[in-house]
Coordinates of C-alpha atoms in Angstrom, one line a residue:
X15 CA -6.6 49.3 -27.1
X16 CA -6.4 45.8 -28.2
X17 CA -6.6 43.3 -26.0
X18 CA -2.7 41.9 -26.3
X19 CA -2.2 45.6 -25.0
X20 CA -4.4 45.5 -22.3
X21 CA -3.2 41.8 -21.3
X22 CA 0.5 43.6 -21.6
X23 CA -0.2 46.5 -19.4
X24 CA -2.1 44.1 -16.8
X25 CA 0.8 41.9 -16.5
X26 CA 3.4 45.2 -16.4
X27 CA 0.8 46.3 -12.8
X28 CA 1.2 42.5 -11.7
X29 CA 5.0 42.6 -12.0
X30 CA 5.7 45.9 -11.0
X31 CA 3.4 45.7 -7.4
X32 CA 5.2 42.8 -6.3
X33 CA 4.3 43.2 -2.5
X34 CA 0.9 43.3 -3.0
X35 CA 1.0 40.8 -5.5
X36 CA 3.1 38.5 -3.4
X37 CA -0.3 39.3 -0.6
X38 CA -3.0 38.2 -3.1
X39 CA -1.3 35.3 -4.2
X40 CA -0.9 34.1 -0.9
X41 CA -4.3 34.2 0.1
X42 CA -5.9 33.4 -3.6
X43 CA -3.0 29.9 -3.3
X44 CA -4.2 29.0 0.1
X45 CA -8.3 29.1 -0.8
X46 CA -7.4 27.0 -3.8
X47 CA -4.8 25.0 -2.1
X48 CA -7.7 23.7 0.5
X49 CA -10.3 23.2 -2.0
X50 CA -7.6 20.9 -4.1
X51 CA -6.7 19.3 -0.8
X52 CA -10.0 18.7 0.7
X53 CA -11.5 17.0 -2.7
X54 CA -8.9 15.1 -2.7
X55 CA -8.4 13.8 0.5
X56 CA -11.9 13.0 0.2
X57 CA -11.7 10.9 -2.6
X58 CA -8.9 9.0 -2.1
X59 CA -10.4 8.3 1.3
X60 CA -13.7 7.4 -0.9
X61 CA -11.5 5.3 -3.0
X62 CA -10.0 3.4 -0.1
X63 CA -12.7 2.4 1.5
X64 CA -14.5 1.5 -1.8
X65 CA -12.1 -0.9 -2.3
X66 CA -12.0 -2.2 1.1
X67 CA -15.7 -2.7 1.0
X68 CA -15.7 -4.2 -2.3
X69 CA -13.5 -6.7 -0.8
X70 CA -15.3 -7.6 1.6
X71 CA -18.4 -7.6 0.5
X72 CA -17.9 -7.8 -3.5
X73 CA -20.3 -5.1 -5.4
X74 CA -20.0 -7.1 -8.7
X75 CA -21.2 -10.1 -7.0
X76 CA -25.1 -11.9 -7.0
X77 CA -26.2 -14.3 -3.8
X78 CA -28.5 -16.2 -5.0
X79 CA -30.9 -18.8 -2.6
X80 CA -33.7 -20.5 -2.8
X81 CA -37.0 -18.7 -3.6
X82 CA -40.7 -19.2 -1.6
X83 CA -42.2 -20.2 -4.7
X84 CA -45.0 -22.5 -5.0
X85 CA -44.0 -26.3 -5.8
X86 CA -44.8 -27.4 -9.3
X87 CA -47.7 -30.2 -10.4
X88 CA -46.6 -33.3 -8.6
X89 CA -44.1 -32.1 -6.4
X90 CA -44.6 -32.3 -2.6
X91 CA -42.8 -28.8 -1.6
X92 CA -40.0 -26.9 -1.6
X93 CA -38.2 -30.0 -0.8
X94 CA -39.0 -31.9 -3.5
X95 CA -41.0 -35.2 -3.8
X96 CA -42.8 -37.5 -6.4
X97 CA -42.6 -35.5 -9.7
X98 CA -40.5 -36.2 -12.6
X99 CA -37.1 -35.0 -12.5
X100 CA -37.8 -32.5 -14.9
X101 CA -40.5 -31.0 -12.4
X102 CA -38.4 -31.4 -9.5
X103 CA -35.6 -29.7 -11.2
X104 CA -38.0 -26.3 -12.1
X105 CA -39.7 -26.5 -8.8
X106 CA -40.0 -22.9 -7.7
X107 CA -38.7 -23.1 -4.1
X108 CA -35.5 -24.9 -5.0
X109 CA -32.0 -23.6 -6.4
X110 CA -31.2 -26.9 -8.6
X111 CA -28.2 -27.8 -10.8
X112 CA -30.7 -26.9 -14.0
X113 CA -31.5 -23.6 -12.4
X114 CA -27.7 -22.9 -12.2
X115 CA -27.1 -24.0 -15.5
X116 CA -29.8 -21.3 -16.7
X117 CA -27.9 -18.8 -14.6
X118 CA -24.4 -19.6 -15.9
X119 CA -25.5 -19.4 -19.2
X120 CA -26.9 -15.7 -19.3
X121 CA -25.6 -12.4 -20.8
X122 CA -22.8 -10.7 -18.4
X123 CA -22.3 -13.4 -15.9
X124 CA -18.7 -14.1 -15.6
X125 CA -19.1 -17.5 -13.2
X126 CA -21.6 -18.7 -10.9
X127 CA -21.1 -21.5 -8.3
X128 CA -22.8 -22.9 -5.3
X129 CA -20.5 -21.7 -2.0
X130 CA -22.2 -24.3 0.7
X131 CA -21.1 -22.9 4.4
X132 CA -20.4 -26.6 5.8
X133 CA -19.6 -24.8 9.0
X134 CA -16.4 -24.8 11.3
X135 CA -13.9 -27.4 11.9
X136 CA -11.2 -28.5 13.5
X137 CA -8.2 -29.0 10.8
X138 CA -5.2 -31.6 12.2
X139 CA -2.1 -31.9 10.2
X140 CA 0.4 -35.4 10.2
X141 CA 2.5 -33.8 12.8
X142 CA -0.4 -32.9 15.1
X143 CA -0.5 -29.6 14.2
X144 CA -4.6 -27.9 14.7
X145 CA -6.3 -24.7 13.7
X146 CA -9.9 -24.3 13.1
X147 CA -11.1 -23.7 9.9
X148 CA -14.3 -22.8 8.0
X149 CA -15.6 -25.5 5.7
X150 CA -17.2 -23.9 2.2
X151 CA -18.0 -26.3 -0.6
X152 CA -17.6 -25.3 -4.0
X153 CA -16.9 -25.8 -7.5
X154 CA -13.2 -25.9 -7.1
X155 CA -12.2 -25.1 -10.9
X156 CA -14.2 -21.8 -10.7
X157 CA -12.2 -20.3 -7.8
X158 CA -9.9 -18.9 -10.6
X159 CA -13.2 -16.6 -11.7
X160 CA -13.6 -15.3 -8.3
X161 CA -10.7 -13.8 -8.1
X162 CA -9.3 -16.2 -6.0
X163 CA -5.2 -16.4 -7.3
X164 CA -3.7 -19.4 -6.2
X165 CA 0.5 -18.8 -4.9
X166 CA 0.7 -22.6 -5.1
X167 CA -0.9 -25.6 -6.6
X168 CA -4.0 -25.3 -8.1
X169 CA -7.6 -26.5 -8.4
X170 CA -8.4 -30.5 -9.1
X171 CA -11.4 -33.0 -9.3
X172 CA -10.2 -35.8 -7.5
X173 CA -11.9 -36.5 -4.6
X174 CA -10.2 -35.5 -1.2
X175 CA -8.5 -32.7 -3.0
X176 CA -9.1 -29.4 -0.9
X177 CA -7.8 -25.7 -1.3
X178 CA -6.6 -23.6 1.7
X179 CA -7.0 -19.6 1.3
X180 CA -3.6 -18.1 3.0
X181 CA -5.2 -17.6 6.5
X182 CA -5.6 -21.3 7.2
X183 CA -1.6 -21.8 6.8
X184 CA -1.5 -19.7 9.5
X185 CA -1.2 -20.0 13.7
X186 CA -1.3 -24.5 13.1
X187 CA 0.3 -25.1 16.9
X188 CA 0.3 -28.5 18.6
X189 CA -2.5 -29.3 20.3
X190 CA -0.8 -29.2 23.9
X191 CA 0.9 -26.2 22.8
X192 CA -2.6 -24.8 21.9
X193 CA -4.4 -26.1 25.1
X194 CA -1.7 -24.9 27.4
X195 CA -1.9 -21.2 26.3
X196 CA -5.6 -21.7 26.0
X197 CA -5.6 -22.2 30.3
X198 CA -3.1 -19.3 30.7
X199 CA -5.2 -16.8 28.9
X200 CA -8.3 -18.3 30.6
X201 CA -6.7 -18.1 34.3
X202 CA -5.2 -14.7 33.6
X203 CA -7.1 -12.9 30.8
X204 CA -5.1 -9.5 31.4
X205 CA -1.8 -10.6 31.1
X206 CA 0.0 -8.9 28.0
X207 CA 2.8 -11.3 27.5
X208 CA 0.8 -14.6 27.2
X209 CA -1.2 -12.3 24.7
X210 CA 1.7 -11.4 22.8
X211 CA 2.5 -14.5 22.5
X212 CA -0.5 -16.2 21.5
X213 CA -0.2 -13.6 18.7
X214 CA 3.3 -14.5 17.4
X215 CA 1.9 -18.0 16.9
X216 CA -1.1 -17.0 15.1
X217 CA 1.2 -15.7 13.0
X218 CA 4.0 -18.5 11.9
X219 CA 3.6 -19.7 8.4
X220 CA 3.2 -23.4 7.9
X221 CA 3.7 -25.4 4.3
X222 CA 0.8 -26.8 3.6
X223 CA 0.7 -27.7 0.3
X224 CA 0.5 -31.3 -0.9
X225 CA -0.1 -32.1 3.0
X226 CA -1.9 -34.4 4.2
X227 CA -4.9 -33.3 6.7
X228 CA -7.7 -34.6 8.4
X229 CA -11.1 -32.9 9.9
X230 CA -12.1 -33.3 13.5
X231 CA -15.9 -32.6 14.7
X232 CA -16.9 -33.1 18.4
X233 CA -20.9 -33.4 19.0
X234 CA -21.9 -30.9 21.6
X235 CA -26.0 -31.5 20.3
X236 CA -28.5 -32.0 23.6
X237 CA -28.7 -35.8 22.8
X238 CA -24.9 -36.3 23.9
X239 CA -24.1 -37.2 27.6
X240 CA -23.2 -33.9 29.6
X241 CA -23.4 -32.0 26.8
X242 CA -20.4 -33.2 25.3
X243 CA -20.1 -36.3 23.0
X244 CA -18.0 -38.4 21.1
X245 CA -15.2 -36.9 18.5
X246 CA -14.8 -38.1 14.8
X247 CA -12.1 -38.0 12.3
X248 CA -12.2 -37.4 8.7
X249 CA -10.8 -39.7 6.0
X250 CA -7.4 -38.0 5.2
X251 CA -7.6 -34.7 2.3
X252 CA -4.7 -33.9 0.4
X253 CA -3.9 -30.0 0.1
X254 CA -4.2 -29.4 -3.6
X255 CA -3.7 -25.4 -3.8
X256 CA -2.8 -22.7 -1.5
X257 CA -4.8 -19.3 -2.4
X258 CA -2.5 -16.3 -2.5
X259 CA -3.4 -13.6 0.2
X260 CA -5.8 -10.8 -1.2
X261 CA -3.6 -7.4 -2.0
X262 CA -4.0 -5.1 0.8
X263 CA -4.6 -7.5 3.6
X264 CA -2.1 -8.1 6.1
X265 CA -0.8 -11.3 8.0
X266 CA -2.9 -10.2 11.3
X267 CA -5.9 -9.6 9.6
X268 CA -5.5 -13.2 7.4
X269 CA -5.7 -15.2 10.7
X270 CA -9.6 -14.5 11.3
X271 CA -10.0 -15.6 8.3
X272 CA -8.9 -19.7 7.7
X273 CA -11.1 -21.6 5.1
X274 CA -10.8 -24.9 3.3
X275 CA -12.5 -25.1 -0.2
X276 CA -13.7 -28.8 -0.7
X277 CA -15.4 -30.0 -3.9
X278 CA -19.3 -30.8 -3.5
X279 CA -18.5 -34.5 -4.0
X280 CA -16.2 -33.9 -1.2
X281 CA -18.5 -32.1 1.2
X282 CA -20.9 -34.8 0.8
X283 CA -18.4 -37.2 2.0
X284 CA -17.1 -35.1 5.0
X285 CA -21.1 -34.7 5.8
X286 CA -21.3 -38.2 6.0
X287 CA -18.1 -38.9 8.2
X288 CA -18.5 -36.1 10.6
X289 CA -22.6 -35.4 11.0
X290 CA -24.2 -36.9 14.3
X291 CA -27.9 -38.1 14.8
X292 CA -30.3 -35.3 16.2
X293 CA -32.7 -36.0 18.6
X294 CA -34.6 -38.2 16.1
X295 CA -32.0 -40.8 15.8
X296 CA -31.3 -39.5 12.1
X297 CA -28.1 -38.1 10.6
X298 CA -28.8 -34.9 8.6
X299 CA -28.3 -35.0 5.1
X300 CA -27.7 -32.6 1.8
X301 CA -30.4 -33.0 -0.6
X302 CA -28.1 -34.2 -4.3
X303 CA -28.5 -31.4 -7.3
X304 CA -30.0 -29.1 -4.6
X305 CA -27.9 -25.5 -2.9
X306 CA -28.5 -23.8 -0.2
X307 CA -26.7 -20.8 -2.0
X308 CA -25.0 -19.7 -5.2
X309 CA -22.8 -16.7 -6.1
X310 CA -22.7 -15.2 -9.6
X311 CA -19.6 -13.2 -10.8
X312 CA -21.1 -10.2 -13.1
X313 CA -19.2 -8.2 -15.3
X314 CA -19.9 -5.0 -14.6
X315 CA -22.1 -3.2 -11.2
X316 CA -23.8 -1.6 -14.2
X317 CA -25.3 -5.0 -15.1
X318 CA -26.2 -6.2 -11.3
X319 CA -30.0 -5.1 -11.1
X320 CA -31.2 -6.5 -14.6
X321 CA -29.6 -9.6 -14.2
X322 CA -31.5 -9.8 -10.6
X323 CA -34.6 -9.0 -12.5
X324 CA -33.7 -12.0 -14.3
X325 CA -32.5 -14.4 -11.8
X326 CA -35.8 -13.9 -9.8
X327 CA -38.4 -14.8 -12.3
X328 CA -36.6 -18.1 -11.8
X329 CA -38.5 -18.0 -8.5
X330 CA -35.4 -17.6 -6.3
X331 CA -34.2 -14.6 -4.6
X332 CA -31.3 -12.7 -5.4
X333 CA -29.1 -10.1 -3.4
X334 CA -26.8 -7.7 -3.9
X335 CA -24.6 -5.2 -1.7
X336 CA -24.5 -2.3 -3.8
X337 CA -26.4 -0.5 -1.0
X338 CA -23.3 -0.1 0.4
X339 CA -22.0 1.7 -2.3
X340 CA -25.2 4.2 -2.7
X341 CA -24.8 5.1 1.3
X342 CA -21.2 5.7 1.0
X343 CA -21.4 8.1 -2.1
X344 CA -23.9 10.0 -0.3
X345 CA -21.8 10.4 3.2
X346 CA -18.5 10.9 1.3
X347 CA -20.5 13.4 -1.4
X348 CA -21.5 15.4 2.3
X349 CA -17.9 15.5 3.2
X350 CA -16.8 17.0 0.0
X351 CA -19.5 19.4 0.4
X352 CA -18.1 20.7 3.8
X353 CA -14.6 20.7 1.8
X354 CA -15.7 22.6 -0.6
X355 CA -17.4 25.2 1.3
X356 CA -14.1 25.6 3.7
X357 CA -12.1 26.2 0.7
X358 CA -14.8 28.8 -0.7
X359 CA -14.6 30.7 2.8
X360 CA -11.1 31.2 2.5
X361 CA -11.5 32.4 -0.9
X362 CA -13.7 34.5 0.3
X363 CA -11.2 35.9 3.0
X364 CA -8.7 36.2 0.5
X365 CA -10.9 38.2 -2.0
X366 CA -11.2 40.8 0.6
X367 CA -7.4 41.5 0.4
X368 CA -8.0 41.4 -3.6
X369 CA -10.4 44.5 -3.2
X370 CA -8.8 46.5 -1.2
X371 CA -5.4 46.1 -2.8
X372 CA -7.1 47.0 -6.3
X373 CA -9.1 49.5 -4.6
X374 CA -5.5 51.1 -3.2
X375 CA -4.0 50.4 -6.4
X376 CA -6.8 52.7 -8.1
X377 CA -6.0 55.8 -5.6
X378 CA -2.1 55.2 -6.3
X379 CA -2.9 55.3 -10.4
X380 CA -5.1 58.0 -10.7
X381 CA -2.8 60.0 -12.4
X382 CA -1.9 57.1 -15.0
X383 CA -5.5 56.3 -15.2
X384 CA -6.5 60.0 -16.1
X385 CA -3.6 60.2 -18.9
X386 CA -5.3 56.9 -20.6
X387 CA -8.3 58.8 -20.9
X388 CA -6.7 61.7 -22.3
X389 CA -5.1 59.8 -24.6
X390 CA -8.6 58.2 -25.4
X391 CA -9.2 55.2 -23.5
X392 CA -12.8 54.7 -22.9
X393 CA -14.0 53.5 -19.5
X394 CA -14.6 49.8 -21.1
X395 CA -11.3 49.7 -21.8
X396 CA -10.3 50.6 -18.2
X397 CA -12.0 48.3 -16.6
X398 CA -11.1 45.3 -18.8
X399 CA -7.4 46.2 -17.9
X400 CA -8.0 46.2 -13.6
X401 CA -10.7 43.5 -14.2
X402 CA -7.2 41.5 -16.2
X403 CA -5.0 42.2 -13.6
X404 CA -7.2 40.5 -11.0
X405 CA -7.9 37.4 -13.5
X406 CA -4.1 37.1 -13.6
X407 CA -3.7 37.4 -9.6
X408 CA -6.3 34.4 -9.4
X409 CA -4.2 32.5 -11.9
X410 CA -1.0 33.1 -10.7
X411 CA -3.0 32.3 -7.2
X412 CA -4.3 28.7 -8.2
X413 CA -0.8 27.9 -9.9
X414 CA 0.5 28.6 -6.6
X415 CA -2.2 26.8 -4.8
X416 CA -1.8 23.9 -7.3
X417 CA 1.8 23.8 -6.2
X418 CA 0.7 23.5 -2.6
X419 CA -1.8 21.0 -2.9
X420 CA 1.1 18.7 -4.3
X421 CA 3.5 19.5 -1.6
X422 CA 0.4 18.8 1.2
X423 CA -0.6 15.6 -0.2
X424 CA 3.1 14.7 0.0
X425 CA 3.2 15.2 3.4
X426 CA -0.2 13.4 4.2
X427 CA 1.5 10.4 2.9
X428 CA 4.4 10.4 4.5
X429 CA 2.6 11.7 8.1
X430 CA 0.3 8.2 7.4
X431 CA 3.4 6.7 6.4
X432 CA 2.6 2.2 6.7
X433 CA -0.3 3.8 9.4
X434 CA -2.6 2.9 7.2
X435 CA -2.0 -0.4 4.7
X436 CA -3.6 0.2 1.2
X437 CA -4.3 4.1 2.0
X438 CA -2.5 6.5 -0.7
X439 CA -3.4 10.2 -1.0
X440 CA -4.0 11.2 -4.4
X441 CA -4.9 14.6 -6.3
X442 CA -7.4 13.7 -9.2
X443 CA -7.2 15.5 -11.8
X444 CA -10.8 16.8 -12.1
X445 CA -9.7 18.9 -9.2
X446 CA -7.4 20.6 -10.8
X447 CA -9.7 22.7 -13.1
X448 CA -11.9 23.2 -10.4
X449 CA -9.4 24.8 -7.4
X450 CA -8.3 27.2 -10.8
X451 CA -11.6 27.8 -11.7
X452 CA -12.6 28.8 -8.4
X453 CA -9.7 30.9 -8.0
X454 CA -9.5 32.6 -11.4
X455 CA -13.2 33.7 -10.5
X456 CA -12.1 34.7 -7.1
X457 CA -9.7 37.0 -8.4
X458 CA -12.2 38.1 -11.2
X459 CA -15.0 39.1 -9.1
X460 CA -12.8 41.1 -6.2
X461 CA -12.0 43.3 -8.9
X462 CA -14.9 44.6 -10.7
X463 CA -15.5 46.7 -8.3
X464 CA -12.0 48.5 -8.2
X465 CA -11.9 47.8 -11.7
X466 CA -15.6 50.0 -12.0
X467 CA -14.3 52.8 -9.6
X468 CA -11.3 53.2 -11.8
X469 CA -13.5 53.5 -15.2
X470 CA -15.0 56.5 -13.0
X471 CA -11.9 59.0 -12.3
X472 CA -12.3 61.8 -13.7
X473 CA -9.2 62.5 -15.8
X474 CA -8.4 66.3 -15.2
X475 CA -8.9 66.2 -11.5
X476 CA -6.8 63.2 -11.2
X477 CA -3.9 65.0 -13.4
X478 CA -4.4 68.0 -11.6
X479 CA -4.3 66.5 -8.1
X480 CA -1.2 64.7 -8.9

């Protein structure tokens, strides 16, 4: 027999036994239906939270600060001193504007800026509106690079000019509406409805752009009276841009979040205005051409370790979060593993009911079985025809289980439903081959032993005993 005709006959057992086929699909579908299922879930969930980390803490992203190096001939330190410029500029312990220059200007780097954490201030609007914000200093033009969209205005050199990311136009309140819910959740911390409410203001949008603010600082150092001192005020900022809030992040979560971007020039000025004397009777002061840190923009995770490599014979130090990255792989490469073998036991389960339905199916065909021989089918032949029949049961199995994997993952979305923001079930296509693959084999292996017992029937006693 050829092997169309086997195939034929095969299919003509798979059709004609359609309880028992009905059985083994059931069980062959569900195995591969939860192996599907399981990979999948795990990957999207992989995918997810990729993503949310990646947000957070930006895989294709550099820090950069300043290294321990040694100072150069003529300098006084890490701090700088008496050198040339040229030698202040390379000295080893510093993160200077020619360092950064060197940096922008090698293979795969995308941007890099300095992003100077001027700290937290308070942010007053013309109409006595307050939040507090966190003050980073930057190269305002670059923001673009960091994928930082802006949903109005954009970036500008003047000085003043500052941008607001979308969590700082958020919650401004009056400072006596501010204080008075302040003392009610201070005199009552429990109490649900001043809670709620302090949450619905945190909430209300404010226009902000092309508004006029000013910063407020209040010295709380050990050198003011009672440990409270004197407040200052900022020259007035114009709001140039308003940044666009990051896909996936929602209103509540934008609130802990409120920054203003100012311009180095800029910073330099608010340090100025708003700095008070430490206990030496000296205001603190940035050092000019000098950053505390810079962040480079690379183009591809592939490229983050050699350009590291690079950055650091510059004598600085250079970090990355990809770490984050390698321990999630290997926790969500564990829980696939446990998928996987869930979806193999039940395979298992179901290739139980595969043997003994073949196994049955071998007593009830005896007598067909003995004719083939008579007619001069050899045992090879035999078997390749049960061994068929089970390959098709697996297929027609993992189509099934296909099918149900679909419909499962349709439900898992709905049942998360707006649950989780950003969080969408997906089946990957490299799963696909694998639930069929492991069913196809499923339905292969249950029947090679049927398919061997039936090579072994004796032809005449099987036609005479039926």
């Amino acid at each position: 027999m050829r092997i169309r005709d086997i195939s034929r006959m095969a299919w003509d057992q798979v059709k004609r036994r359609k309880v028992v086929t009905g059985l083994c699909m059931t069980g062959i579908s569900i195995g591969c239906a939860a192996i599907i299922v399981a990979l999948s879930v795990g990957q999207s969930a992989q995918v997810y939270v990729t993503n949310e980390v990646n947000r957070n803490f930006k895989m294709d992203e550099i820090t950069v600060s300043p290294g321990g190096g040694l100072p150069s001939p003529g300098g006084k330190g890490a701090g700088g001193g008496s050198g040339s410029g040229v030698n202040s500029n390379l000295d080893p312990g510093k993160l200077t504007f020619q360092k950064l220059k060197i940096i922008q200007g090698l293979n795969h780097v995308v941007a890099a800026a300095p992003f100077e954490d001027n700290g937290y201030r308070q942010m007053i609007t013309v109409d006595n509106k307050i939040a507090d914000v966190q003050v980073i200093a930057t190269d305002l033009r670059m923001l673009n690079k960091f994928d930082k969209s802006f949903k109005q205005g954009g970036a500008s050199d003047i000085p003043g000019m500052v941008v607001l990311n979308y969590g700082a136009t958020l919650g401004l309140i009056d400072i006596e509406t501010r204080q008075n819910i302040y003392d009610r959740m201070n005199s009552d911390p429990f109490n649900q409805e001043v809670s709620s409410q302090y949450n619905n203001l945190m909430l209300i949008p404010s226009e902000m752009y092309r508004q006029q603010v000013q910063l407020q600082a209040q010295d709380y150092s050990a050198s003011a009276p009672n440990g409270v001192g004197p407040t200052k005020l900022s020259s007035p900022l114009q709001v140039g841009g308003i940044l666009a809030n990051p896909p996936g992040t929602s209103d509540d979560r934008a609130t802990y979040e409120k920054v203003m971007y100012v311009s180095l020039e800029t910073a330099a000025q608010l340090q100025h205005e708003l700095s008070f004397t430490d206990a030496n009777g000296t205001v603190p002061s940035l050092e000019e051409g000098s950053y505390n840190s810079v962040t480079v923009k690379v183009d591809s995770v592939d490229n983050i370790k050699p350009l590291e490599a690079l950055i650091q014979k510059l004598s600085l130090s250079a970090n990355d979060n990809l770490y984050q990255q390698e321990q999630l792989k290997e926790q969500f490469d564990t829980i696939k593993m446990a998928a996987l073998g869930i979806g193999v036991f039940i395979l298992v389960i179901a290739s139980i009911s595969i043997i003994v339905a073949m196994t049955m199916s071998t007593h009830q065909r005896r007598r067909q079985i003995g004719i083939m021989k008579v007619l001069g089918a050899n045992m090879g032949q035999i078997r390749n025809m049960f061994i068929t029949e089970a390959a098709l049961l697996g297929l027609l199995g993992g189509l099934l289980g296909v099918l149900f994997s679909y419909l499962i993952v349709m439900a898992l979305n709905k049942l998360v439903g707006t649950a989780g923001e950003g969080l969408n079930f997906f089946i990957p296509l490299t799963t696909l081959p694998i639930g069929l693959s492991f069913a196809i084999m499923t339905g292969v292996l249950s029947g090679i032993y049927p398919a061997i017992s039936a090579s072994r029937t004796d032809a005449l006693t099987a036609i005479k005993r039926d």
